[in-house]
Amino acid sequence: MTQLIDFLKQNNINYLENEPMSAHTTFKIGGNARLMVLPESEEEIALTVKKCRELGIRYMPMGNGSNLLVSDGGINACVILLGKGFDGIKLLDEKTVFAEAGAPLIKVCSFALEQGLTGLEFAYGIPGCCGGAAFMNAGAYGGEMKDVLYRCDHIDKNGDKGYLSGEELKLSYRHSAYYDNGCIVTGLYLKLKKGDKEEIRAKMKDLMGRRKDKQPLEYPSAGSTFKRPEGYFAGALIEACGLKGKSVGGAQVSEKHAGFVINKGGATCKDVLELCKYVCDTVYEKHGVKLEMEIRVTH
């Protein structure tokens, strides 16, 4: 790590040591990251990845941390945070938007609205950044990134630039090729359609209203906690088991929407994992359905 820090200093790449991950995740949970790099270009990401590989240091990219549960012991690795400084959005042609991986989805949706482009309304209100949205093929209200995403630029595990497009992205329910290939998504190409600004605005407002009505946005969480089991809805199964309000430490099954585990106050990673295991065991025991966590757990 000392050698990596010296390298970052020599190349004027910003970094933080022993940074609390609770300040970088929407769950507000997690110990410290031994090292956090704050790149402002693809070149800085490539340099960092190459040096990490040379030194045998594990690296982990992240954006808004909206789908991440970090262990109480923190992350003994190099976290590469794609956020401010890596959040550009631009129009490539009359129907194509390019967004850097650190751009918040909500800002990209607003940008599309300004251009009179439709197709991304479903993502308005999803709290993540573009890189994470591509990584997990984020979706809501009948739409998903698969509908509009046709290419991703990335830095591969050797530190080289590359891209995937079309079928190569392997976009499926909460999954993409990036789960398995070790690449860091740096930019997204979104193909949208011309639409009526007022209709787009009305749809975005409607979907945001539905989120506020049905989701526990007033508490820290990592969004929808469990994947949708085939033929069922996770929240309905959990509610049918009488688990709304069930708590372990500071973690609680939301009383507003049973599909969300929230940080009611002072929750630890251990609390969340114990509660999720209890929920999964109970649902399986009562309904014979195996729930799978949507949240990524890391250490």
mmCIF file of C-alpha atoms in Angstrom, residues 93-296:
data_model
loop_
_atom_site.group_PDB
_atom_site.id
_atom_site.type_symbol
_atom_site.label_atom_id
_atom_site.label_comp_id
_atom_site.label_asym_id
_atom_site.label_seq_id
_atom_site.Cartn_x
_atom_site.Cartn_y
_atom_site.Cartn_z
ATOM 1 C CA ASP A 93 -26.200 13.036 -31.818
ATOM 2 C CA GLU A 94 -29.891 13.914 -31.732
ATOM 3 C CA LYS A 95 -30.844 10.635 -30.017
ATOM 4 C CA THR A 96 -27.647 9.428 -28.308
ATOM 5 C CA VAL A 97 -26.519 10.410 -24.816
ATOM 6 C CA PHE A 98 -23.046 9.632 -23.455
ATOM 7 C CA ALA A 99 -22.612 9.619 -19.683
ATOM 8 C CA GLU A 100 -19.483 8.975 -17.646
ATOM 9 C CA ALA A 101 -19.777 6.199 -15.065
ATOM 10 C CA GLY A 102 -19.878 8.576 -12.092
ATOM 11 C CA ALA A 103 -22.833 10.586 -13.424
ATOM 12 C CA PRO A 104 -25.902 10.135 -11.165
ATOM 13 C CA LEU A 105 -28.785 8.497 -13.018
ATOM 14 C CA ILE A 106 -31.163 11.227 -11.878
ATOM 15 C CA LYS A 107 -28.968 13.855 -13.617
ATOM 16 C CA VAL A 108 -28.836 11.834 -16.820
ATOM 17 C CA CYS A 109 -32.637 11.528 -16.755
ATOM 18 C CA SER A 110 -32.942 15.306 -16.324
ATOM 19 C CA PHE A 111 -30.458 15.858 -19.179
ATOM 20 C CA ALA A 112 -32.530 13.572 -21.444
ATOM 21 C CA LEU A 113 -35.648 15.558 -20.530
ATOM 22 C CA GLU A 114 -33.922 18.837 -21.456
ATOM 23 C CA GLN A 115 -33.091 17.346 -24.870
ATOM 24 C CA GLY A 116 -36.668 16.094 -25.362
ATOM 25 C CA LEU A 117 -35.544 12.460 -25.305
ATOM 26 C CA THR A 118 -37.694 9.630 -23.957
ATOM 27 C CA GLY A 119 -36.883 6.092 -22.813
ATOM 28 C CA LEU A 120 -35.024 6.748 -19.569
ATOM 29 C CA GLU A 121 -37.947 7.884 -17.411
ATOM 30 C CA PHE A 122 -37.994 4.571 -15.492
ATOM 31 C CA ALA A 123 -34.580 5.403 -14.016
ATOM 32 C CA TYR A 124 -35.658 8.744 -12.545
ATOM 33 C CA GLY A 125 -35.271 8.321 -8.808
ATOM 34 C CA ILE A 126 -32.974 5.274 -8.882
ATOM 35 C CA PRO A 127 -30.248 6.535 -6.509
ATOM 36 C CA GLY A 128 -27.236 5.030 -8.257
ATOM 37 C CA CYS A 129 -24.657 6.237 -10.761
ATOM 38 C CA CYS A 130 -24.438 5.170 -14.384
ATOM 39 C CA GLY A 131 -21.582 2.704 -13.920
ATOM 40 C CA GLY A 132 -23.482 0.732 -11.303
ATOM 41 C CA ALA A 133 -26.674 0.913 -13.358
ATOM 42 C CA ALA A 134 -24.887 -0.729 -16.296
ATOM 43 C CA PHE A 135 -23.107 -3.235 -14.041
ATOM 44 C CA MET A 136 -26.380 -4.580 -12.610
ATOM 45 C CA ASN A 137 -28.745 -3.683 -15.470
ATOM 46 C CA ALA A 138 -30.742 -1.493 -13.101
ATOM 47 C CA GLY A 139 -34.455 -1.269 -13.679
ATOM 48 C CA ALA A 140 -37.789 -0.148 -12.268
ATOM 49 C CA TYR A 141 -41.425 0.252 -13.267
ATOM 50 C CA GLY A 142 -41.197 -1.987 -16.329
ATOM 51 C CA GLY A 143 -37.996 -0.477 -17.744
ATOM 52 C CA GLU A 144 -34.331 -1.453 -17.466
ATOM 53 C CA MET A 145 -30.969 -0.259 -18.746
ATOM 54 C CA LYS A 146 -31.070 -3.057 -21.317
ATOM 55 C CA ASP A 147 -33.787 -1.075 -23.141
ATOM 56 C CA VAL A 148 -31.538 1.922 -23.843
ATOM 57 C CA LEU A 149 -27.901 0.895 -23.244
ATOM 58 C CA TYR A 150 -26.013 -0.241 -26.340
ATOM 59 C CA ARG A 151 -22.346 0.254 -25.458
ATOM 60 C CA CYS A 152 -20.072 0.599 -22.421
ATOM 61 C CA ASP A 153 -16.498 1.852 -22.415
ATOM 62 C CA HIS A 154 -14.266 0.268 -19.785
ATOM 63 C CA ILE A 155 -10.788 -0.258 -18.405
ATOM 64 C CA ASP A 156 -9.984 -3.954 -18.317
ATOM 65 C CA LYS A 157 -8.105 -5.820 -15.579
ATOM 66 C CA ASN A 158 -4.815 -5.217 -17.411
ATOM 67 C CA GLY A 159 -5.400 -1.466 -17.331
ATOM 68 C CA ASP A 160 -6.219 -1.231 -21.047
ATOM 69 C CA LYS A 161 -9.139 0.664 -22.598
ATOM 70 C CA GLY A 162 -11.876 -1.303 -24.309
ATOM 71 C CA TYR A 163 -15.615 -1.558 -24.778
ATOM 72 C CA LEU A 164 -18.522 -3.978 -25.059
ATOM 73 C CA SER A 165 -21.580 -3.404 -27.198
ATOM 74 C CA GLY A 166 -24.896 -5.053 -28.016
ATOM 75 C CA GLU A 167 -25.102 -8.735 -27.105
ATOM 76 C CA GLU A 168 -21.570 -8.639 -25.632
ATOM 77 C CA LEU A 169 -22.989 -6.736 -22.655
ATOM 78 C CA LYS A 170 -25.008 -9.858 -21.662
ATOM 79 C CA LEU A 171 -27.678 -7.745 -19.993
ATOM 80 C CA SER A 172 -30.244 -9.779 -18.071
ATOM 81 C CA TYR A 173 -32.188 -9.399 -14.828
ATOM 82 C CA ARG A 174 -29.839 -7.516 -12.461
ATOM 83 C CA HIS A 175 -26.802 -8.822 -14.318
ATOM 84 C CA SER A 176 -24.285 -7.939 -17.022
ATOM 85 C CA ALA A 177 -20.992 -9.193 -18.432
ATOM 86 C CA TYR A 178 -19.253 -6.855 -15.962
ATOM 87 C CA TYR A 179 -20.151 -9.133 -13.047
ATOM 88 C CA ASP A 180 -17.633 -11.642 -14.359
ATOM 89 C CA ASN A 181 -15.003 -9.890 -16.485
ATOM 90 C CA GLY A 182 -13.157 -7.719 -13.932
ATOM 91 C CA CYS A 183 -13.479 -4.564 -16.061
ATOM 92 C CA ILE A 184 -14.342 -1.105 -14.700
ATOM 93 C CA VAL A 185 -17.145 0.632 -16.607
ATOM 94 C CA THR A 186 -16.130 4.204 -17.463
ATOM 95 C CA GLY A 187 -18.829 5.415 -19.882
ATOM 96 C CA LEU A 188 -22.301 4.549 -21.181
ATOM 97 C CA TYR A 189 -23.916 5.130 -24.586
ATOM 98 C CA LEU A 190 -27.699 5.414 -24.414
ATOM 99 C CA LYS A 191 -29.930 5.320 -27.490
ATOM 100 C CA LEU A 192 -33.164 7.205 -26.780
ATOM 101 C CA LYS A 193 -36.122 8.449 -28.825
ATOM 102 C CA LYS A 194 -37.523 11.873 -29.554
ATOM 103 C CA GLY A 195 -40.487 12.650 -27.330
ATOM 104 C CA ASP A 196 -42.695 15.383 -25.965
ATOM 105 C CA LYS A 197 -41.031 17.222 -23.083
ATOM 106 C CA GLU A 198 -44.244 17.692 -21.125
ATOM 107 C CA GLU A 199 -45.150 14.006 -21.443
ATOM 108 C CA ILE A 200 -41.630 12.987 -20.359
ATOM 109 C CA ARG A 201 -41.750 15.386 -17.401
ATOM 110 C CA ALA A 202 -45.198 14.110 -16.373
ATOM 111 C CA LYS A 203 -44.039 10.484 -16.460
ATOM 112 C CA MET A 204 -40.926 11.285 -14.403
ATOM 113 C CA LYS A 205 -43.034 13.141 -11.851
ATOM 114 C CA ASP A 206 -45.516 10.256 -11.671
ATOM 115 C CA LEU A 207 -42.804 7.636 -11.102
ATOM 116 C CA MET A 208 -41.050 9.772 -8.472
ATOM 117 C CA GLY A 209 -44.398 10.205 -6.700
ATOM 118 C CA ARG A 210 -44.912 6.443 -6.684
ATOM 119 C CA ARG A 211 -41.442 5.926 -5.184
ATOM 120 C CA LYS A 212 -42.098 8.415 -2.401
ATOM 121 C CA ASP A 213 -45.483 6.860 -1.630
ATOM 122 C CA LYS A 214 -44.344 3.249 -1.531
ATOM 123 C CA GLN A 215 -40.650 3.227 -0.634
ATOM 124 C CA PRO A 216 -38.981 4.119 2.700
ATOM 125 C CA LEU A 217 -36.844 6.903 1.205
ATOM 126 C CA GLU A 218 -36.659 8.656 4.585
ATOM 127 C CA TYR A 219 -34.283 5.963 5.921
ATOM 128 C CA PRO A 220 -30.832 4.845 4.729
ATOM 129 C CA SER A 221 -31.010 1.636 2.705
ATOM 130 C CA ALA A 222 -29.535 -0.006 -0.375
ATOM 131 C CA GLY A 223 -32.860 0.049 -2.187
ATOM 132 C CA SER A 224 -34.713 -3.153 -2.970
ATOM 133 C CA THR A 225 -32.985 -5.764 -0.806
ATOM 134 C CA PHE A 226 -33.993 -8.996 -2.564
ATOM 135 C CA LYS A 227 -34.216 -10.019 -6.194
ATOM 136 C CA ARG A 228 -37.664 -10.752 -7.580
ATOM 137 C CA PRO A 229 -38.191 -14.538 -7.385
ATOM 138 C CA GLU A 230 -39.737 -15.991 -10.521
ATOM 139 C CA GLY A 231 -43.512 -15.851 -10.273
ATOM 140 C CA TYR A 232 -43.541 -13.861 -7.039
ATOM 141 C CA PHE A 233 -42.781 -10.472 -5.494
ATOM 142 C CA ALA A 234 -40.261 -10.550 -2.642
ATOM 143 C CA GLY A 235 -42.000 -7.785 -0.671
ATOM 144 C CA ALA A 236 -45.378 -9.545 -0.808
ATOM 145 C CA LEU A 237 -43.875 -12.841 0.388
ATOM 146 C CA ILE A 238 -42.085 -11.130 3.274
ATOM 147 C CA GLU A 239 -45.206 -9.213 4.268
ATOM 148 C CA ALA A 240 -47.278 -12.416 4.142
ATOM 149 C CA CYS A 241 -44.872 -13.884 6.690
ATOM 150 C CA GLY A 242 -45.706 -11.014 9.057
ATOM 151 C CA LEU A 243 -42.159 -9.663 8.955
ATOM 152 C CA LYS A 244 -42.862 -5.955 8.402
ATOM 153 C CA GLY A 245 -41.099 -4.119 11.236
ATOM 154 C CA LYS A 246 -38.951 -7.146 12.184
ATOM 155 C CA SER A 247 -35.625 -5.853 13.545
ATOM 156 C CA VAL A 248 -32.140 -7.058 14.370
ATOM 157 C CA GLY A 249 -30.148 -4.328 16.103
ATOM 158 C CA GLY A 250 -30.508 -1.156 14.027
ATOM 159 C CA ALA A 251 -31.634 -3.035 10.902
ATOM 160 C CA GLN A 252 -35.351 -3.328 10.186
ATOM 161 C CA VAL A 253 -37.689 -4.727 7.540
ATOM 162 C CA SER A 254 -39.412 -1.519 6.458
ATOM 163 C CA GLU A 255 -42.944 -1.065 7.753
ATOM 164 C CA LYS A 256 -43.682 0.850 4.526
ATOM 165 C CA HIS A 257 -42.413 -1.746 2.029
ATOM 166 C CA ALA A 258 -41.349 -5.216 3.168
ATOM 167 C CA GLY A 259 -38.940 -5.568 0.239
ATOM 168 C CA PHE A 260 -36.619 -3.009 1.835
ATOM 169 C CA VAL A 261 -34.294 -3.584 4.778
ATOM 170 C CA ILE A 262 -33.489 -0.177 6.258
ATOM 171 C CA ASN A 263 -30.951 1.303 8.660
ATOM 172 C CA LYS A 264 -33.372 2.467 11.345
ATOM 173 C CA GLY A 265 -30.428 3.912 13.273
ATOM 174 C CA GLY A 266 -26.939 2.634 14.077
ATOM 175 C CA ALA A 267 -27.292 -0.584 12.076
ATOM 176 C CA THR A 268 -24.181 -2.651 11.428
ATOM 177 C CA CYS A 269 -23.428 -4.928 8.491
ATOM 178 C CA LYS A 270 -23.812 -7.856 10.907
ATOM 179 C CA ASP A 271 -27.318 -6.644 11.852
ATOM 180 C CA VAL A 272 -28.387 -6.438 8.202
ATOM 181 C CA LEU A 273 -27.001 -9.859 7.280
ATOM 182 C CA GLU A 274 -28.604 -11.530 10.317
ATOM 183 C CA LEU A 275 -31.957 -9.935 9.487
ATOM 184 C CA CYS A 276 -31.739 -10.897 5.815
ATOM 185 C CA LYS A 277 -30.913 -14.505 6.747
ATOM 186 C CA TYR A 278 -33.912 -14.596 9.097
ATOM 187 C CA VAL A 279 -36.166 -13.220 6.343
ATOM 188 C CA CYS A 280 -34.875 -15.724 3.763
ATOM 189 C CA ASP A 281 -35.210 -18.666 6.162
ATOM 190 C CA THR A 282 -38.742 -17.649 7.164
ATOM 191 C CA VAL A 283 -39.949 -17.134 3.579
ATOM 192 C CA TYR A 284 -38.500 -20.500 2.539
ATOM 193 C CA GLU A 285 -40.037 -22.247 5.529
ATOM 194 C CA LYS A 286 -43.513 -20.762 4.972
ATOM 195 C CA HIS A 287 -43.673 -20.482 1.176
ATOM 196 C CA GLY A 288 -40.939 -22.757 -0.179
ATOM 197 C CA VAL A 289 -39.432 -19.841 -2.123
ATOM 198 C CA LYS A 290 -35.699 -19.078 -1.958
ATOM 199 C CA LEU A 291 -34.960 -15.357 -1.825
ATOM 200 C CA GLU A 292 -31.669 -14.062 -3.176
ATOM 201 C CA MET A 293 -30.134 -10.779 -2.064
ATOM 202 C CA GLU A 294 -29.929 -8.034 -4.673
ATOM 203 C CA ILE A 295 -27.500 -6.033 -2.533
ATOM 204 C CA ARG A 296 -23.788 -6.649 -3.073
#
